[in-house]
Short mmCIF file of C-alpha atoms in Angstrom, two decimals:
data_model
loop_
_atom_site.label_atom_id
_atom_site.label_comp_id
_atom_site.label_asym_id
_atom_site.label_seq_id
_atom_site.Cartn_x
_atom_site.Cartn_y
_atom_site.Cartn_z
CA MET A 1 -24.09 -70.48 -37.19
CA ALA A 2 -25.57 -67.22 -37.38
CA GLN A 3 -24.22 -64.94 -34.35
CA VAL A 4 -27.09 -63.09 -32.40
CA ALA A 5 -26.18 -59.59 -31.43
CA ILE A 6 -26.80 -59.31 -27.65
CA PRO A 7 -28.00 -55.81 -27.27
CA GLU A 8 -26.45 -53.66 -24.75
CA VAL A 9 -28.24 -52.55 -21.59
CA LEU A 10 -27.39 -49.57 -20.23
CA PRO A 11 -28.37 -48.51 -16.89
CA SER A 12 -30.98 -45.99 -16.82
CA LEU A 13 -30.01 -42.77 -14.96
CA PRO A 14 -32.61 -40.62 -13.21
CA ALA A 15 -33.38 -37.75 -15.25
CA ARG A 16 -32.31 -34.54 -14.37
CA PRO A 17 -34.82 -32.33 -12.87
CA ALA A 18 -35.76 -29.30 -14.92
CA PRO A 19 -34.29 -25.97 -13.48
CA ARG A 20 -36.85 -24.02 -11.50
CA ARG A 21 -37.63 -20.60 -12.96
CA GLY A 22 -35.35 -18.13 -11.47
CA ALA A 23 -32.79 -20.76 -10.50
CA SER A 24 -30.21 -20.18 -12.97
CA ALA A 25 -30.33 -16.44 -12.39
CA GLY A 26 -29.70 -17.08 -8.57
CA ASP A 27 -26.92 -19.34 -9.31
CA ALA A 28 -25.07 -16.40 -11.47
CA VAL A 29 -25.75 -13.92 -8.68
CA PHE A 30 -24.33 -16.23 -6.05
CA ALA A 31 -21.35 -17.10 -8.28
CA LEU A 32 -20.59 -13.34 -8.77
CA LEU A 33 -20.90 -12.69 -5.25
CA CYS A 34 -18.17 -15.33 -4.64
CA ARG A 35 -15.99 -14.12 -7.44
CA GLY A 36 -16.36 -10.70 -5.99
CA SER A 37 -15.34 -11.65 -2.61
CA ALA A 38 -12.27 -13.56 -3.48
CA ALA A 39 -11.34 -10.28 -5.97
CA LEU A 40 -11.99 -7.98 -2.92
CA VAL A 41 -9.24 -10.00 -0.76
CA LEU A 42 -6.57 -9.23 -3.55
CA VAL A 43 -8.01 -5.47 -4.09
CA LEU A 44 -7.56 -4.93 -0.34
CA LEU A 45 -3.96 -6.74 -0.03
CA GLY A 46 -3.06 -4.80 -2.97
CA ALA A 47 -4.10 -1.44 -1.68
CA ILE A 48 -2.38 -2.03 1.94
CA ILE A 49 0.94 -2.77 0.04
CA ILE A 50 0.62 0.34 -2.19
CA GLU A 51 -0.29 2.74 0.37
CA LEU A 52 2.59 1.67 2.87
CA PHE A 53 4.95 1.73 -0.24
CA MET A 54 4.10 5.03 -1.48
CA GLY A 55 3.83 6.15 2.26
CA GLY A 56 7.43 5.11 2.82
CA LEU A 57 8.81 5.97 -0.55
CA PRO A 58 10.35 9.51 0.97
CA ALA A 59 12.03 7.48 3.27
CA PHE A 60 13.66 4.98 1.02
CA ARG A 61 14.66 7.92 -1.38
CA ALA A 62 16.11 9.85 1.71
CA PHE A 63 18.09 7.03 2.88
CA GLY A 64 18.26 4.66 -0.12
CA ALA A 65 19.08 0.91 0.76
CA ALA A 66 21.14 2.17 4.04
CA PHE A 67 17.64 2.52 5.73
CA ILE A 68 17.17 -1.22 5.73
CA THR A 69 20.82 -1.90 7.62
CA SER A 70 21.13 1.61 9.58
CA THR A 71 20.78 1.13 13.28
CA GLU A 72 20.29 4.69 14.00
CA TRP A 73 17.20 6.17 14.93
CA ASP A 74 17.30 9.88 15.71
CA PRO A 75 14.24 11.98 15.47
CA VAL A 76 16.05 15.30 16.64
CA GLN A 77 18.27 15.21 13.35
CA ASP A 78 15.79 13.38 11.25
CA ILE A 79 17.71 10.38 10.63
CA TYR A 80 16.05 6.99 10.57
CA GLY A 81 17.24 3.17 10.04
CA ALA A 82 15.32 0.08 10.20
CA GLY A 83 18.08 -2.23 11.43
CA VAL A 84 17.32 -2.28 14.93
CA PRO A 85 13.50 -3.08 14.67
CA ILE A 86 13.92 -5.76 11.77
CA TYR A 87 16.64 -7.51 13.94
CA GLY A 88 14.26 -7.28 17.12
CA THR A 89 11.38 -8.82 15.07
CA ILE A 90 13.16 -11.63 13.54
CA LEU A 91 15.02 -12.56 16.85
CA THR A 92 11.91 -12.41 18.93
CA ALA A 93 9.66 -14.49 16.52
CA ILE A 94 12.64 -17.01 16.25
CA LEU A 95 13.11 -17.41 20.03
CA ALA A 96 9.45 -17.54 20.43
CA LEU A 97 8.93 -20.39 17.90
CA LEU A 98 11.94 -22.24 19.61
CA MET A 99 10.27 -22.15 22.93
CA ALA A 100 6.60 -22.77 21.65
CA VAL A 101 6.83 -25.50 18.96
CA PRO A 102 8.21 -28.16 21.20
CA VAL A 103 5.61 -27.32 24.14
CA ALA A 104 2.58 -27.28 21.20
CA PHE A 105 3.91 -30.52 20.48
CA GLY A 106 3.94 -32.20 23.46
CA ILE A 107 0.27 -30.73 24.12
CA ALA A 108 -0.87 -32.18 20.84
CA PHE A 109 0.87 -35.53 21.21
CA PHE A 110 -0.55 -35.80 24.70
CA LEU A 111 -4.18 -35.04 23.74
CA THR A 112 -4.11 -37.41 20.83
CA GLU A 113 -2.12 -40.39 22.16
CA LEU A 114 -1.75 -40.28 26.03
CA ALA A 115 -4.61 -38.68 27.78
CA PRO A 116 -7.63 -40.32 28.99
CA ALA A 117 -10.95 -39.29 27.11
CA TRP A 118 -12.20 -37.41 30.01
CA MET A 119 -9.44 -34.95 29.96
CA ARG A 120 -9.20 -34.32 26.33
CA GLY A 121 -12.22 -31.84 26.29
CA PRO A 122 -11.41 -29.82 29.11
CA VAL A 123 -7.44 -29.53 28.28
CA GLY A 124 -8.54 -28.64 24.53
CA THR A 125 -11.11 -25.99 25.55
CA ALA A 126 -8.49 -24.53 27.89
CA ILE A 127 -5.99 -24.08 24.96
CA GLU A 128 -8.52 -22.73 22.85
CA LEU A 129 -9.80 -19.81 25.77
CA LEU A 130 -6.05 -19.07 25.78
CA ALA A 131 -5.95 -17.93 22.34
CA ALA A 132 -8.92 -15.64 23.12
CA VAL A 133 -7.11 -13.52 25.55
CA PRO A 134 -6.42 -10.11 24.48
CA SER A 135 -2.60 -9.32 23.78
CA ILE A 136 -2.78 -6.15 26.01
CA ILE A 137 -3.66 -8.61 28.92
CA PHE A 138 -0.66 -10.59 28.06
CA GLY A 139 1.39 -7.49 27.97
CA MET A 140 0.28 -6.40 31.37
CA TRP A 141 0.82 -9.77 32.99
CA GLY A 142 4.10 -9.91 31.52
CA PHE A 143 5.09 -6.28 32.81
CA PHE A 144 3.56 -7.23 36.51
CA VAL A 145 4.59 -10.87 36.98
CA ILE A 146 6.82 -12.35 34.32
CA VAL A 147 9.50 -8.99 34.33
CA PRO A 148 10.05 -9.10 38.00
CA LEU A 149 10.46 -12.86 38.02
CA MET A 150 12.90 -12.50 35.36
CA ALA A 151 14.78 -9.57 37.11
CA GLY A 152 14.85 -11.66 40.24
CA THR A 153 15.13 -15.27 39.82
CA ILE A 154 15.78 -16.65 36.24
CA GLN A 155 17.86 -14.03 34.52
CA PRO A 156 20.57 -14.03 37.44
CA ALA A 157 20.64 -17.86 37.39
CA ILE A 158 20.99 -17.99 33.70
CA ILE A 159 23.72 -15.21 33.68
CA ASP A 160 25.71 -17.10 36.59
CA THR A 161 25.59 -20.56 34.89
CA VAL A 162 24.90 -20.28 30.86
CA GLY A 163 26.72 -16.97 31.01
CA GLU A 164 29.78 -18.38 31.86
CA LEU A 165 30.18 -20.76 29.21
CA PRO A 166 32.63 -19.96 26.22
CA VAL A 167 31.11 -18.75 22.76
CA ILE A 168 27.43 -19.03 23.77
CA GLY A 169 28.00 -17.27 27.22
CA SER A 170 27.94 -13.84 25.53
CA LEU A 171 24.29 -14.50 24.71
CA PHE A 172 23.09 -14.68 28.23
CA GLN A 173 25.17 -11.72 29.81
CA GLY A 174 24.43 -8.39 31.11
CA PRO A 175 22.47 -6.68 33.75
CA PRO A 176 19.24 -8.42 34.82
CA PHE A 177 16.79 -5.71 34.31
CA GLY A 178 13.67 -8.30 33.64
CA THR A 179 12.84 -6.37 30.33
CA GLY A 180 14.37 -7.19 27.00
CA LEU A 181 14.42 -9.58 23.93
CA PHE A 182 14.03 -12.68 25.69
CA THR A 183 11.29 -11.70 27.87
CA ALA A 184 9.38 -10.50 24.73
CA ALA A 185 10.12 -13.51 22.92
CA LEU A 186 8.65 -15.63 26.17
CA ILE A 187 5.45 -13.61 26.04
CA LEU A 188 5.21 -14.24 22.28
CA ALA A 189 5.96 -17.98 23.08
CA ILE A 190 2.75 -18.12 25.45
CA MET A 191 0.72 -16.06 23.09
CA VAL A 192 1.39 -18.45 19.80
CA LEU A 193 1.26 -21.68 21.78
CA PRO A 194 -2.32 -22.33 21.52
CA PHE A 195 -2.69 -21.47 17.85
CA ILE A 196 0.09 -24.07 17.13
CA ALA A 197 -1.06 -26.59 19.85
CA ALA A 198 -4.75 -26.59 18.53
CA THR A 199 -3.40 -26.98 14.85
CA MET A 200 -1.39 -29.96 15.70
CA ARG A 201 -3.95 -31.81 17.74
CA ASP A 202 -6.68 -31.25 14.96
CA VAL A 203 -4.51 -32.65 12.20
CA PHE A 204 -3.07 -35.42 14.27
CA LEU A 205 -6.91 -36.43 14.63
CA GLN A 206 -7.10 -36.59 11.00
CA VAL A 207 -4.69 -39.36 10.56
CA PRO A 208 -6.66 -42.65 9.34
CA GLY A 209 -6.81 -45.13 12.40
CA VAL A 210 -5.82 -47.92 10.30
CA TYR A 211 -2.34 -46.34 9.54
CA LYS A 212 -1.70 -46.40 13.10
CA GLU A 213 -3.21 -49.79 14.22
CA SER A 214 -1.01 -51.24 11.38
CA ALA A 215 2.06 -49.57 12.55
CA TYR A 216 1.34 -50.76 16.18
CA GLY A 217 0.47 -54.22 14.92
CA LEU A 218 3.94 -54.16 13.76
CA GLY A 219 5.47 -53.54 17.12
CA ALA A 220 6.00 -49.86 16.83
CA THR A 221 5.78 -47.71 19.95
CA ARG A 222 3.94 -44.58 20.17
CA TRP A 223 6.83 -42.26 19.36
CA GLU A 224 7.89 -44.57 16.51
CA VAL A 225 4.12 -44.30 15.07
CA MET A 226 3.89 -40.43 15.73
CA ARG A 227 7.70 -40.13 13.97
CA GLY A 228 6.93 -42.58 10.93
CA VAL A 229 3.22 -42.27 10.48
CA VAL A 230 1.45 -39.13 11.92
CA LEU A 231 4.14 -36.62 11.29
CA PRO A 232 4.55 -37.57 7.55
CA TYR A 233 0.85 -37.65 6.96
CA THR A 234 0.37 -34.13 8.62
CA ARG A 235 3.53 -32.37 7.95
CA VAL A 236 1.84 -30.07 5.42
CA SER A 237 -0.92 -29.14 8.09
CA VAL A 238 1.76 -28.77 10.82
CA VAL A 239 4.07 -26.57 8.94
CA GLY A 240 1.02 -24.29 8.35
CA GLY A 241 0.01 -23.81 12.03
CA ILE A 242 3.76 -23.01 12.68
CA MET A 243 3.39 -20.11 10.22
CA LEU A 244 0.27 -19.29 11.79
CA GLY A 245 2.01 -18.60 14.99
CA LEU A 246 5.16 -16.98 13.34
CA GLY A 247 2.64 -14.56 11.50
CA ARG A 248 0.97 -13.74 15.08
CA ALA A 249 4.64 -13.39 16.44
CA LEU A 250 6.01 -11.18 13.72
CA GLY A 251 3.18 -8.60 13.89
CA GLU A 252 2.42 -8.61 17.74
CA THR A 253 2.38 -5.10 19.10
CA MET A 254 1.18 -4.38 22.64
CA ALA A 255 2.53 -7.16 24.58
CA VAL A 256 5.97 -6.64 23.18
CA THR A 257 5.94 -2.75 23.72
CA PHE A 258 5.18 -3.79 27.55
CA VAL A 259 8.19 -6.04 28.16
CA ILE A 260 10.93 -5.52 25.34
CA GLY A 261 12.52 -2.30 26.87
CA ASN A 262 12.24 -0.20 23.70
CA ALA A 263 15.68 1.00 23.23
CA ASN A 264 16.98 1.58 19.42
CA ARG A 265 19.79 -0.38 19.95
CA ILE A 266 21.38 -3.79 18.91
CA THR A 267 23.05 -5.90 21.75
CA ALA A 268 24.57 -9.03 21.83
CA SER A 269 22.85 -10.61 24.76
CA VAL A 270 19.19 -11.62 24.44
CA PHE A 271 18.64 -9.97 27.95
CA GLY A 272 19.46 -6.58 26.34
CA PRO A 273 16.48 -4.27 25.41
CA GLY A 274 15.53 -3.73 21.97
CA ASN A 275 12.68 -2.83 19.57
CA THR A 276 10.42 -4.68 17.08
CA ILE A 277 8.88 -2.97 13.95
CA ALA A 278 5.32 -3.20 15.57
CA SER A 279 6.34 -1.82 18.78
CA ILE A 280 8.04 1.16 17.28
CA VAL A 281 5.50 2.26 15.29
CA ALA A 282 2.90 1.84 18.13
CA LEU A 283 5.22 4.15 20.16
CA GLU A 284 6.24 6.53 17.41
CA PHE A 285 3.17 6.88 15.55
CA GLY A 286 1.37 9.22 17.60
CA GLU A 287 4.00 11.61 17.67
CA SER A 288 4.66 11.93 13.98
CA ALA A 289 3.39 14.65 12.05
CA ALA A 290 1.54 14.52 8.94
CA GLY A 291 4.05 14.38 5.98
CA SER A 292 6.87 14.43 8.03
CA LEU A 293 9.86 12.00 7.09
CA LYS A 294 9.54 10.16 10.47
CA LEU A 295 5.98 9.34 9.65
CA SER A 296 7.37 7.82 6.16
CA SER A 297 9.90 6.02 8.04
CA LEU A 298 7.34 4.19 10.03
CA LEU A 299 5.28 3.41 6.69
CA ALA A 300 8.25 1.95 5.54
CA LEU A 301 8.82 0.16 8.42
CA GLY A 302 5.15 -1.33 7.96
CA PHE A 303 6.15 -2.13 4.21
CA LEU A 304 9.24 -3.94 5.37
CA LEU A 305 7.16 -5.98 7.88
CA PHE A 306 4.84 -7.31 5.30
CA VAL A 307 7.69 -8.03 3.06
CA ILE A 308 9.51 -10.14 5.90
CA SER A 309 6.13 -11.87 6.53
CA PHE A 310 5.39 -12.46 2.62
CA GLY A 311 9.09 -13.90 2.49
CA VAL A 312 8.83 -16.60 5.62
CA LEU A 313 5.59 -17.67 4.16
CA ALA A 314 6.87 -18.02 0.37
CA LEU A 315 10.11 -19.84 2.06
CA SER A 316 7.68 -22.29 4.09
CA ARG A 317 5.82 -22.99 0.73
CA TRP A 318 8.80 -23.65 -1.31
CA LEU A 319 10.19 -25.98 1.34
CA LEU A 320 7.09 -27.98 1.65
CA ARG A 321 6.82 -28.02 -1.95
CA SER A 322 10.59 -29.49 -2.47
CA ARG A 323 9.74 -31.97 0.07
CA LEU A 324 6.65 -33.18 -1.35
CA LYS A 325 8.32 -33.56 -4.52
CA ALA A 326 11.17 -35.61 -3.11
#
């Protein structure tokens, strides 16, 4: 019996419309503009790096690698070191994150899991408005409100309690002036809080509802759902939000300058005065003559701040990549 071949019927596809006259030229121009915009970012970034490095090169040549670790800053003898501002920058940023991240997580958890619907909008808007407050306003508020409060109430109480403990007590000792590294970190924590909280809230809302409902159906509590479902699903974005806050903390200038004490020395206590890279550049730049070694040292500090920021970002990306592969 002869077999009858059944012709294969293919679904008819709609014909591709013919391109209008001038459309290909428009697409080419649009693609060229997009590529140019992307290249412009790289060019600007490279220009900033080169300018900072070339401007700071005389300082690197004059002091060598000791410039990074030296704690001496003496404009009279023209001797400069980056040790104090680097220490202050890293310490205040770490303390700010230690204070801001738990509070931001609590805010995001409340807005996404606990708050009634009528409250989520006003509270979320208030957090976003906090991010729009200028840094100099935070600095003035910190100087006139937080510093007296720290000097009169908070620091004496901590010194009399935690300061008496062994090992860690030395971190919380010294005269309660109100200004210092801890106060600067507190102001930074308030400033970066809305960025981290808003990012966490937005990414927590992106978790598919079926994932959370399945966990609830198995008897999980809200915290177990957050720890076992939401955080693993959003950890990359959460770390990105924390890095955004860290970048703001590393480069903040005016708010820190108001409350950090502006002293070029390293103290064992977090209540002691200090400096950050951004604050010392803001204070000393106007008094630096063109072509002077002092100006070169300030530009070298700017280059080191960029290196620190890039290193922190690279480390966070490496940690995330290693965890994702695991």
